[in-house]
mmCIF file of C-alpha atoms (C1' of nucleotides) and ligand atoms in Angstrom:
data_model
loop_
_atom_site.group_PDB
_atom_site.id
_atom_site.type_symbol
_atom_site.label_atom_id
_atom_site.label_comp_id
_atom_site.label_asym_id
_atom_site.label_seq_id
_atom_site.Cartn_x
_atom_site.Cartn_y
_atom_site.Cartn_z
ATOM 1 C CA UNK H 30 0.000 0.000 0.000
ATOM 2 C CA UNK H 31 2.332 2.637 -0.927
ATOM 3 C CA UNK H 32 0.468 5.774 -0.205
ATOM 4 C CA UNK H 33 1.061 7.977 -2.669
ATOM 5 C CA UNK H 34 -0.679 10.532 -0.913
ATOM 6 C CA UNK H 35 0.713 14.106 1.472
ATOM 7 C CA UNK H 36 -0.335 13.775 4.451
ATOM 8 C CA UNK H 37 -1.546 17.321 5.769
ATOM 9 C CA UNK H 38 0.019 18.945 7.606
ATOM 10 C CA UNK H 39 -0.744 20.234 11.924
ATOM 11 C CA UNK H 40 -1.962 17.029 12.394
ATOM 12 C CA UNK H 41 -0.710 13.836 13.724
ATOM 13 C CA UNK H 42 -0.211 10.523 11.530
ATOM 14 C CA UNK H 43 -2.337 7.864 13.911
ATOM 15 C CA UNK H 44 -2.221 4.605 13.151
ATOM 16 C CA UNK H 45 -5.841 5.184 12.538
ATOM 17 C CA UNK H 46 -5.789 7.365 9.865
ATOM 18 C CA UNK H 47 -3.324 5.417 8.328
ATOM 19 C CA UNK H 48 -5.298 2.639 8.286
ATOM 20 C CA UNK H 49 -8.789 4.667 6.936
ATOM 21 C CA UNK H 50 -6.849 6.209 4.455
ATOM 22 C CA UNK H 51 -5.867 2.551 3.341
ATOM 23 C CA UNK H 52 -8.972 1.820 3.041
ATOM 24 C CA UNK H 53 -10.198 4.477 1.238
ATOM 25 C CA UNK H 54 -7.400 3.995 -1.478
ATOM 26 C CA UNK H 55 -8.556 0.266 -1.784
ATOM 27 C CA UNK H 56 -11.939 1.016 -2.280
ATOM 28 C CA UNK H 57 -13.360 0.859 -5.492
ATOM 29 C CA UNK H 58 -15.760 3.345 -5.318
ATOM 30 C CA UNK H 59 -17.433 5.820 -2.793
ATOM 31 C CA UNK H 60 -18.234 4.127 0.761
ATOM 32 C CA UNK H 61 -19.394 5.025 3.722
ATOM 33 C CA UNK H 62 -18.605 5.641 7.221
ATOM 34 C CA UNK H 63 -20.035 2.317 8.162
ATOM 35 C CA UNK H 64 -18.244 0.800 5.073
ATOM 36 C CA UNK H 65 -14.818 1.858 6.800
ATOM 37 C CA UNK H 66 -15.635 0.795 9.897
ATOM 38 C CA UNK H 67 -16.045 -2.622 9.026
ATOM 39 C CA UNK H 68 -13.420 -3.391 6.684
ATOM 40 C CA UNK H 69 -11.459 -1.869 9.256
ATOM 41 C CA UNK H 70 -13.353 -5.297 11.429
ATOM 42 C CA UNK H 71 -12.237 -7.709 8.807
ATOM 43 C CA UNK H 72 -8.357 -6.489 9.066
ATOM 44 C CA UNK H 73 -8.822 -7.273 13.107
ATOM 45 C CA UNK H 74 -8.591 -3.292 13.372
ATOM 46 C CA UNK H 75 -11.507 -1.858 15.872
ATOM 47 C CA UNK H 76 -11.410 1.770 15.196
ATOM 48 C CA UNK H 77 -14.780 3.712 16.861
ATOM 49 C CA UNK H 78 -17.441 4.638 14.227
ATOM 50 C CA UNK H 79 -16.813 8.787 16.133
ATOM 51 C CA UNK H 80 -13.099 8.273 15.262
ATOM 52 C CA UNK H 81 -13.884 7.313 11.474
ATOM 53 C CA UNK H 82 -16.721 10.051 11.133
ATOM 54 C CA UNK H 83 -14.272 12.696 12.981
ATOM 55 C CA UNK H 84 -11.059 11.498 10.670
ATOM 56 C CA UNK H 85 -13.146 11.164 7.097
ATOM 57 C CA UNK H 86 -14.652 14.823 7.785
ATOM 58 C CA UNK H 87 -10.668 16.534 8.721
ATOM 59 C CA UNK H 88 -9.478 14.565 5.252
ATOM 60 C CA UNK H 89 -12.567 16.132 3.220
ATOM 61 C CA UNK H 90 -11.735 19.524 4.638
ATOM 62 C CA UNK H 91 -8.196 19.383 3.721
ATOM 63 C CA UNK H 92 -8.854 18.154 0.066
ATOM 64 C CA UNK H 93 -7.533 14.430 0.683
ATOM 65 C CA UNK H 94 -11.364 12.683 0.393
ATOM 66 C CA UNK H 95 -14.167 13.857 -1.950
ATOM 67 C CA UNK H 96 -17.773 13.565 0.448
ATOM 68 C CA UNK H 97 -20.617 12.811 -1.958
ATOM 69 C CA UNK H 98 -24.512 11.171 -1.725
ATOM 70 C CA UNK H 99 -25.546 8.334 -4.270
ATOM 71 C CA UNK H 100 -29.244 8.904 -5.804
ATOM 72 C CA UNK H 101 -31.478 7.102 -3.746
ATOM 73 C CA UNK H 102 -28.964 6.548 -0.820
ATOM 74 C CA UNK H 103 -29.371 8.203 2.429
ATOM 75 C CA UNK H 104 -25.295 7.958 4.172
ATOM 76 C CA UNK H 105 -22.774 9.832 2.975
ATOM 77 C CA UNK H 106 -19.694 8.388 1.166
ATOM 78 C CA UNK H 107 -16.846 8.982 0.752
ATOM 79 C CA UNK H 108 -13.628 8.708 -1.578
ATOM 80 C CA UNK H 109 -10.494 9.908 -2.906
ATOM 81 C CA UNK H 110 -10.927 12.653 -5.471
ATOM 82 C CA UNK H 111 -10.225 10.258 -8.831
ATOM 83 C CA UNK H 112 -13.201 8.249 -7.601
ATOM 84 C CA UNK H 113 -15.744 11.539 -7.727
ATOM 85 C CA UNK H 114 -16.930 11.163 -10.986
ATOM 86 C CA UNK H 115 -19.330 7.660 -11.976
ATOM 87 C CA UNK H 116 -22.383 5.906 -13.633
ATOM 88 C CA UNK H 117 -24.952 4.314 -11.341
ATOM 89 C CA UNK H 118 -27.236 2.587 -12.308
ATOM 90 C CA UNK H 119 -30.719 3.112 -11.832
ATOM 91 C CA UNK H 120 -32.123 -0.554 -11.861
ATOM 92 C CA UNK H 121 -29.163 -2.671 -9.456
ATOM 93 C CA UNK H 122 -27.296 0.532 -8.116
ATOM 94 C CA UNK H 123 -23.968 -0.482 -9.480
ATOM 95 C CA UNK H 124 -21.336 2.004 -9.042
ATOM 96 C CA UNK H 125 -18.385 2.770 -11.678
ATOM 97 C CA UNK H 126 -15.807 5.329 -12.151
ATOM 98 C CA UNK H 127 -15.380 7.082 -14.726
ATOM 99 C CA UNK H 128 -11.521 7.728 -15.545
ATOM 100 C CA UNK H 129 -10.841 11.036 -17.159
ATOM 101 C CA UNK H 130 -13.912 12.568 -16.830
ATOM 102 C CA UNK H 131 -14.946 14.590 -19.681
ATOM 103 C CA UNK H 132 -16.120 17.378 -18.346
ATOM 104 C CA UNK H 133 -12.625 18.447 -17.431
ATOM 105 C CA UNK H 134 -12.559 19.913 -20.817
ATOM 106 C CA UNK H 135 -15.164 22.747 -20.103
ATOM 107 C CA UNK H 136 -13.059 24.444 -17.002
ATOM 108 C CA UNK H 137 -12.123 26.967 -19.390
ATOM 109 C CA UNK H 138 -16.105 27.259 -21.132
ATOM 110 C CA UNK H 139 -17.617 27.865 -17.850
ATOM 111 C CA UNK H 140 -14.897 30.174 -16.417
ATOM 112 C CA UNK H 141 -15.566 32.222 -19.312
ATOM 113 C CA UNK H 142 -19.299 32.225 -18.863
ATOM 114 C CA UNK H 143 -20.019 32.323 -15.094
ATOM 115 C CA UNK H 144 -16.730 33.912 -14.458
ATOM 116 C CA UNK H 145 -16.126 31.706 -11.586
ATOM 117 C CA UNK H 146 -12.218 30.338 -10.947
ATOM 118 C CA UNK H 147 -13.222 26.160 -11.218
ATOM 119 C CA UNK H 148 -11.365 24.434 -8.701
ATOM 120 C CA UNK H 149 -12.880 20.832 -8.974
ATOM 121 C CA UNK H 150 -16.624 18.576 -9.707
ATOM 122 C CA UNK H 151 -17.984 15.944 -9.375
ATOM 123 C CA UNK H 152 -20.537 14.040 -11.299
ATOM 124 C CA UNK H 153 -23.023 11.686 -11.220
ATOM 125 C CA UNK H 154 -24.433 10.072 -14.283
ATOM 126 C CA UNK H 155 -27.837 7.697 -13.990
ATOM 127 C CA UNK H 156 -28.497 5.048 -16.450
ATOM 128 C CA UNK H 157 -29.098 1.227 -16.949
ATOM 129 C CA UNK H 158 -26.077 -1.067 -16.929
ATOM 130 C CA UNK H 159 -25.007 -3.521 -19.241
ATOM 131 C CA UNK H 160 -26.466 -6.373 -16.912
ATOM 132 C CA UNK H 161 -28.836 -4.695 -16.512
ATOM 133 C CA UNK H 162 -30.595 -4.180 -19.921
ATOM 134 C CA UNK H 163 -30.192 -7.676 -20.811
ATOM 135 C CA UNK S 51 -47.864 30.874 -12.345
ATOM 136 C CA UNK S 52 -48.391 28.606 -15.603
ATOM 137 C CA UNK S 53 -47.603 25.572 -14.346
ATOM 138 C CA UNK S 54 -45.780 23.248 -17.389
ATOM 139 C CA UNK S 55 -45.557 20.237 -15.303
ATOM 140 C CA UNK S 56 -47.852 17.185 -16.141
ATOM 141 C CA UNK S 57 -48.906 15.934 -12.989
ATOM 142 C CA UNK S 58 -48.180 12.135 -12.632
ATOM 143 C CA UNK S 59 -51.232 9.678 -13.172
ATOM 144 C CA UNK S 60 -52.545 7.685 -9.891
ATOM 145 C CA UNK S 61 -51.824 10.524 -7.842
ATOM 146 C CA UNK S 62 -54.291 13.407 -6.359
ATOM 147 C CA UNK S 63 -53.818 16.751 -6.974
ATOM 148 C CA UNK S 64 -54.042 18.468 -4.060
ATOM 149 C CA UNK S 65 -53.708 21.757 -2.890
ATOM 150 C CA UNK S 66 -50.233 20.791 -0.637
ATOM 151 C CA UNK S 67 -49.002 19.166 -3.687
ATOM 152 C CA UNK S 68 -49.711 22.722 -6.028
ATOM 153 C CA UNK S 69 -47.899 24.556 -3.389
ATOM 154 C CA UNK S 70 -45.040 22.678 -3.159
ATOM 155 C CA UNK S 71 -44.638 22.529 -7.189
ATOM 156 C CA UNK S 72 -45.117 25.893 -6.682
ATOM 157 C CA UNK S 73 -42.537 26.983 -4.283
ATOM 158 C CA UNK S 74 -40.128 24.968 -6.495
ATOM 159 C CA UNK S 75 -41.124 26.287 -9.813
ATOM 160 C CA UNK S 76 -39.908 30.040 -8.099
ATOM 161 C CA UNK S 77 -36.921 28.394 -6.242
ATOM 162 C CA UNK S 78 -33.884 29.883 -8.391
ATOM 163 C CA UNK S 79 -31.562 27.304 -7.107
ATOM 164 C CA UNK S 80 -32.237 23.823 -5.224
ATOM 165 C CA UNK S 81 -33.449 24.171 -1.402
ATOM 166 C CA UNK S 82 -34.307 22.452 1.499
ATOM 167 C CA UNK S 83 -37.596 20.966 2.293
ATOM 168 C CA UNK S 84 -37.172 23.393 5.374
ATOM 169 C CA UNK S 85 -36.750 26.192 3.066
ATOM 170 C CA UNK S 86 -39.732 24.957 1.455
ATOM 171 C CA UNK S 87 -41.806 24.993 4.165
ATOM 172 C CA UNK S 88 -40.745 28.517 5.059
ATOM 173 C CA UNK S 89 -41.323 29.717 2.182
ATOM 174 C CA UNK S 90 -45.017 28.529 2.137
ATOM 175 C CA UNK S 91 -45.442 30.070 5.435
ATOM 176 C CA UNK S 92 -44.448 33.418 3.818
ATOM 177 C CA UNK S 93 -47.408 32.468 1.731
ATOM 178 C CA UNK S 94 -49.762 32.003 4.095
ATOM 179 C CA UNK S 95 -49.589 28.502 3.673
ATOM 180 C CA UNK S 96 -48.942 25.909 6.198
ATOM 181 C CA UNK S 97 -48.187 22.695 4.796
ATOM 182 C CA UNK S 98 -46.111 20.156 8.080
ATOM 183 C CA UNK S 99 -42.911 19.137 7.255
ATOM 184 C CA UNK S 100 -44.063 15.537 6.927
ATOM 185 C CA UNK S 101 -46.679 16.596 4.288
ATOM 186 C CA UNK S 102 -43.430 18.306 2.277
ATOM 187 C CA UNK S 103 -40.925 15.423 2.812
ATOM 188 C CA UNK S 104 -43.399 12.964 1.600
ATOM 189 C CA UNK S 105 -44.277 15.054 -1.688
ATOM 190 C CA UNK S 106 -40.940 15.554 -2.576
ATOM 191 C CA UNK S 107 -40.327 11.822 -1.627
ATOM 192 C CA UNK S 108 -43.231 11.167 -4.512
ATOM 193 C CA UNK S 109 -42.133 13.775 -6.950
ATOM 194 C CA UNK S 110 -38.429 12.370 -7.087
ATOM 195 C CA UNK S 111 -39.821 8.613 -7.488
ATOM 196 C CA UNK S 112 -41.778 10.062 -10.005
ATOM 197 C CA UNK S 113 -38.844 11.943 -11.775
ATOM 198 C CA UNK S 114 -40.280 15.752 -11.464
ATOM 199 C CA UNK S 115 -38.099 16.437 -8.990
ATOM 200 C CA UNK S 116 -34.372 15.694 -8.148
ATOM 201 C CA UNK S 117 -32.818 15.675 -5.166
ATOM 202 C CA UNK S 118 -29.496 16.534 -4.157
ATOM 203 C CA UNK S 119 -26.750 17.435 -1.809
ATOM 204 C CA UNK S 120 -24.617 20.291 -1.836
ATOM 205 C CA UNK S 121 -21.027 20.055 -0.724
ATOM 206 C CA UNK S 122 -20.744 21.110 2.503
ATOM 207 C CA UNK S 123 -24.153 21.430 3.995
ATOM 208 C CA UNK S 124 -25.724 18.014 5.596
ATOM 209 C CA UNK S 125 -29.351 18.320 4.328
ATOM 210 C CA UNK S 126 -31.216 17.312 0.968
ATOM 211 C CA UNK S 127 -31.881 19.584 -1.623
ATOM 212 C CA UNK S 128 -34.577 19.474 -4.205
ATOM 213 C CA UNK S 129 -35.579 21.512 -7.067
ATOM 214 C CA UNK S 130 -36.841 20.797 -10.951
ATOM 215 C CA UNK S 131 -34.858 19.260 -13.051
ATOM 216 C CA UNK S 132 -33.584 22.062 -14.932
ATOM 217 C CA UNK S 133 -31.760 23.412 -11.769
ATOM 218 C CA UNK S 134 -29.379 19.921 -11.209
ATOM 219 C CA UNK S 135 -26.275 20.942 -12.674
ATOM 220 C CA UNK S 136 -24.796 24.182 -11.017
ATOM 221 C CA UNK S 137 -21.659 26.250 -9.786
ATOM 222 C CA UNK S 138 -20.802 26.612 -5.838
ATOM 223 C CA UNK S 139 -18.485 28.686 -4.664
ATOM 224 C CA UNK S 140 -16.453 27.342 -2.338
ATOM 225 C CA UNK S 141 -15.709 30.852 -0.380
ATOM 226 C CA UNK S 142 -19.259 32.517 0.101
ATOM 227 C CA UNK S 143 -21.374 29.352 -0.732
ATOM 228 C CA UNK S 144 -23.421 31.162 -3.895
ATOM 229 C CA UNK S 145 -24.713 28.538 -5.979
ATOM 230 C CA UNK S 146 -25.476 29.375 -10.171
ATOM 231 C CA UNK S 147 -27.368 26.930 -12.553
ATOM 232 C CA UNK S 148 -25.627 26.051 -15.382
ATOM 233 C CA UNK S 149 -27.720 26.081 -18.131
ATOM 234 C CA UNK S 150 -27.528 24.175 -21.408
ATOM 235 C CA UNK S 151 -25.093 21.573 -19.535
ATOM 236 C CA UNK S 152 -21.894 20.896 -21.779
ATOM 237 C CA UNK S 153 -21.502 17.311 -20.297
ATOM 238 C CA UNK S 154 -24.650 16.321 -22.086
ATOM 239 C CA UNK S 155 -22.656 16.183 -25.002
ATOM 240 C CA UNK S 156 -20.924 13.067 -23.458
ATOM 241 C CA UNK S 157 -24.075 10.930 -23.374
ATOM 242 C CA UNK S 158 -22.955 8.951 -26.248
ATOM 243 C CA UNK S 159 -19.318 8.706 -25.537
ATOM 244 C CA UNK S 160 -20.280 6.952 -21.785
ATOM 245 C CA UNK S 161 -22.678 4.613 -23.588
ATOM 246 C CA UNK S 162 -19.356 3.584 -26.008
ATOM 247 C CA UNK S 163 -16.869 3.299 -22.953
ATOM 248 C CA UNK S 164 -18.858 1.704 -20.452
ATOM 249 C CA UNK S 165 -22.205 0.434 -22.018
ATOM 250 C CA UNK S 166 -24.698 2.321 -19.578
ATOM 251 C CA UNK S 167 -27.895 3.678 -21.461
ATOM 252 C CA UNK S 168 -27.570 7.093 -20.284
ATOM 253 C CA UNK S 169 -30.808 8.425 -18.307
ATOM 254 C CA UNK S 170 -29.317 11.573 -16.578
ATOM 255 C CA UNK S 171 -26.767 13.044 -14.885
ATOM 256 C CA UNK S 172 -25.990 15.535 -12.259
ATOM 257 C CA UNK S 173 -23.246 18.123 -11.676
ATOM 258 C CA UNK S 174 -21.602 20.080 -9.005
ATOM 259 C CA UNK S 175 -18.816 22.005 -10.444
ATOM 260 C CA UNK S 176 -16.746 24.005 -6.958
ATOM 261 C CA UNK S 177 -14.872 27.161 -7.578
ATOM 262 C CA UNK S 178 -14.560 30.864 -6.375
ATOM 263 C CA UNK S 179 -17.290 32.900 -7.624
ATOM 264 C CA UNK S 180 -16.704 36.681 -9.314
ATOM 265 C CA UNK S 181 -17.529 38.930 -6.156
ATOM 266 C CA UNK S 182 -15.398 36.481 -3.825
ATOM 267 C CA UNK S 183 -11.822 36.876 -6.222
ATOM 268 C CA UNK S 184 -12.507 40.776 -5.819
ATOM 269 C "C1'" DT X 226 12.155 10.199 28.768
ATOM 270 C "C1'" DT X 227 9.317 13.910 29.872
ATOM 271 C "C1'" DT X 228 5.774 16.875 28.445
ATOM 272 C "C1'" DC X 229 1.531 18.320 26.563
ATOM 273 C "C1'" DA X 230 -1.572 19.340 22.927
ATOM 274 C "C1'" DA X 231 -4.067 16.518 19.893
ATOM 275 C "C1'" DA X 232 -6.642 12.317 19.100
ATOM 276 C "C1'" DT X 233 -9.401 8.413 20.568
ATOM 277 C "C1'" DG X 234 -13.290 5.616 22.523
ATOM 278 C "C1'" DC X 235 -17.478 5.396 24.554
ATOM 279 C "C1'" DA X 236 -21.810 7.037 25.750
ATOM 280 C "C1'" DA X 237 -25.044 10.485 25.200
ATOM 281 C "C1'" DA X 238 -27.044 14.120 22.356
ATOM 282 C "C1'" DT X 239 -28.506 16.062 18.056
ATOM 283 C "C1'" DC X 240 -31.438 16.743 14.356
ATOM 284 C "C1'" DA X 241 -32.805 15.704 9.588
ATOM 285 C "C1'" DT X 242 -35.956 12.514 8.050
ATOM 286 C "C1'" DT X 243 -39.445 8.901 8.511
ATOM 287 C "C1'" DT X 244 -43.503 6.715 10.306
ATOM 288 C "C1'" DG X 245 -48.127 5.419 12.829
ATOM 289 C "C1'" DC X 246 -52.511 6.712 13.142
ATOM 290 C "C1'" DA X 247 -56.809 9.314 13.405
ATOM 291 C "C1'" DA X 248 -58.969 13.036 10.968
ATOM 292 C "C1'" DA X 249 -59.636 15.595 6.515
ATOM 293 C "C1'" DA X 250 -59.978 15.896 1.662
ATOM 294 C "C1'" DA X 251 -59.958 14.189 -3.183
ATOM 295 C "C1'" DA X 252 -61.858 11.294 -6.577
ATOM 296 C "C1'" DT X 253 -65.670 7.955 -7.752
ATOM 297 C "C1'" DT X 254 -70.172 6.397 -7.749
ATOM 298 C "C1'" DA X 255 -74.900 6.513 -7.230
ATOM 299 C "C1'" DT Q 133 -75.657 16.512 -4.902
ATOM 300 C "C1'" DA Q 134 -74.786 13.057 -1.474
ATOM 301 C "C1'" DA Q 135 -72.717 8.897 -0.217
ATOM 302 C "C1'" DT Q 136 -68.717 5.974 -0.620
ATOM 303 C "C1'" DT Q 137 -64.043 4.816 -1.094
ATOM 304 C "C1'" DT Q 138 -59.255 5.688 -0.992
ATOM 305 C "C1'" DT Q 139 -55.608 8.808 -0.590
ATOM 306 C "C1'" DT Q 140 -53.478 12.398 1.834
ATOM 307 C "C1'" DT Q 141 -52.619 15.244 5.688
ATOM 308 C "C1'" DG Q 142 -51.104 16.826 10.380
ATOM 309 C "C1'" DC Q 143 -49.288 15.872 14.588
ATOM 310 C "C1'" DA Q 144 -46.568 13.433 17.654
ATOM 311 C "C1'" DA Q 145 -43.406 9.951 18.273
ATOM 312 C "C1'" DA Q 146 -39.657 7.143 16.427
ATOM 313 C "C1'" DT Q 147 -35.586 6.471 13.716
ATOM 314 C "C1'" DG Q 148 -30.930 6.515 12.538
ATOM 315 C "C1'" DA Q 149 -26.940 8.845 10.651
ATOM 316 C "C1'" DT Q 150 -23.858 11.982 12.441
ATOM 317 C "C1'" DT Q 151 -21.966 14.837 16.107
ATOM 318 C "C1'" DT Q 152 -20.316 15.954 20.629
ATOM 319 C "C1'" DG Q 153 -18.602 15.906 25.767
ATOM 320 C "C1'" DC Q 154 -15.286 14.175 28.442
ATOM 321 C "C1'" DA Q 155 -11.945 11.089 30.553
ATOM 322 C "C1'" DT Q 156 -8.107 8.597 28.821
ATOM 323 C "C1'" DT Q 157 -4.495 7.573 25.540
ATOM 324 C "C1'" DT Q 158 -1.012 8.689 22.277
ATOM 325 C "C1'" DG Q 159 2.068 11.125 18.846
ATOM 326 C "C1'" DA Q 160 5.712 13.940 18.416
ATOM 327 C "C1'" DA Q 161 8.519 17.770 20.008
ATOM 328 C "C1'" DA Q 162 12.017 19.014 23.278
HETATM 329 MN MN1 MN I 531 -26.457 17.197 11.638
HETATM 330 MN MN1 MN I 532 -32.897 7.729 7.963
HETATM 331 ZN ZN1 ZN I 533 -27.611 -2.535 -13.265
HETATM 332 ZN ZN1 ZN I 534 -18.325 33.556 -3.625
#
DNA sequence: TTTCAAATGCAAATCATTTGCAAAAAATTA
DNA sequence: TAATTTTTTGCAAATGATTTGCATTTGAAA
């Protein structure tokens, strides 16, 4: 798990935020609180649900994890920014990433049309999955 | 207040229901079934919150309404569809719909790359607004 | 090591949202 | 129109995700 990622700095490297942050970069897509906590379980590491919430809401503030709601879900996930962008699907819920988002290319349109400096996005895209529509 | 919404089938029209649709149809930006609720009071209209949380439950199964969350605050958000793609800024909070969203011009290239039929999609683009660089 | 502010765990609190149920209102029928 | 049927509403109570207080532990600086 080599973590390519800065840790911020004014704040002390736990062993528990190393191991959510581990967990967040093996996660496939967005997951939740309760998602961390028990993966955390499965690795024999027992890290208090207050801890996690506490932890995942310092890393959103400093730009490390990317806080988001799925349609139709009511927790909050969570991921690293490259896993912001995805397709669910309306019909089983799958979730999956979209690499190189598109809309990247239109920083420049919208700057020019709301005037607004774009720092980031995130997008969610509904449809029916190939298992889905056969 | 021309309403152009058709008014799903199986369902009764009732005066709660107008106001809501109503309150929505004026919103500029997506709000809070609190907000809502306030903003019917202003009216003269008291509707319970239970009475708006269930309508905009029904309106969202029923595709009239989406729901949403905006980064940063921790309730739901609803407005019509036409209001799901917008600008926040990430330094006063001012949110701007985007209309005529560039990324639906990416419908087909998602159905090539990952073989979703594309329904919808929603997008929250952060940056720093005009009056906030100044 | 010693020191001490920062972080954790646990239990309790918060509060946005949901739900049960009796009363009110909309649609249907006569 | 009036009666009938079914849906919807309002209110209060419950739910459950998230937050918080506080005593204890721990990371990292000196
Ligand atoms: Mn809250
Ligand atoms: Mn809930
Ligand atoms: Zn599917
Ligand atoms: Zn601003």
């Amino acid at each position: 798990m080599s973590s390519k990622l800065k840790f911020p700095e004014g704040y002390r490297l736990t062993k528990q935020r190393k191991a959510i942050l581990e967990i967040l970069e093996n996660a496939e897509i967005p997951i939740t609180a309760e998602d961390v906590f028990f993966r955390l379980k499965e690795n024999k590491i027992n890290i208090s649900l207050s801890t996690i919430y506490r932890n995942l809401e310092m890393l959103c503030k400093e730009g490390l994890v990317i806080k988001s709601y799925v349609m139709g879900k009511d927790k909050a996930r969570f991921a690293l920014p490259d896993k912001k962008n995805y397709l669910i699907c309306e019909s089983c819920g799958k979730i999956v990433i979209i690499d190189n988002c598109p809309f990247d290319k239109f920083k420049e349109e919208l700057k020019q049309v709301y005037g607004f400096d774009i720092t980031g996005h995130s997008v969610e895209v509904y449809g029916i999955c190939p298992d889905c529509k056969s």
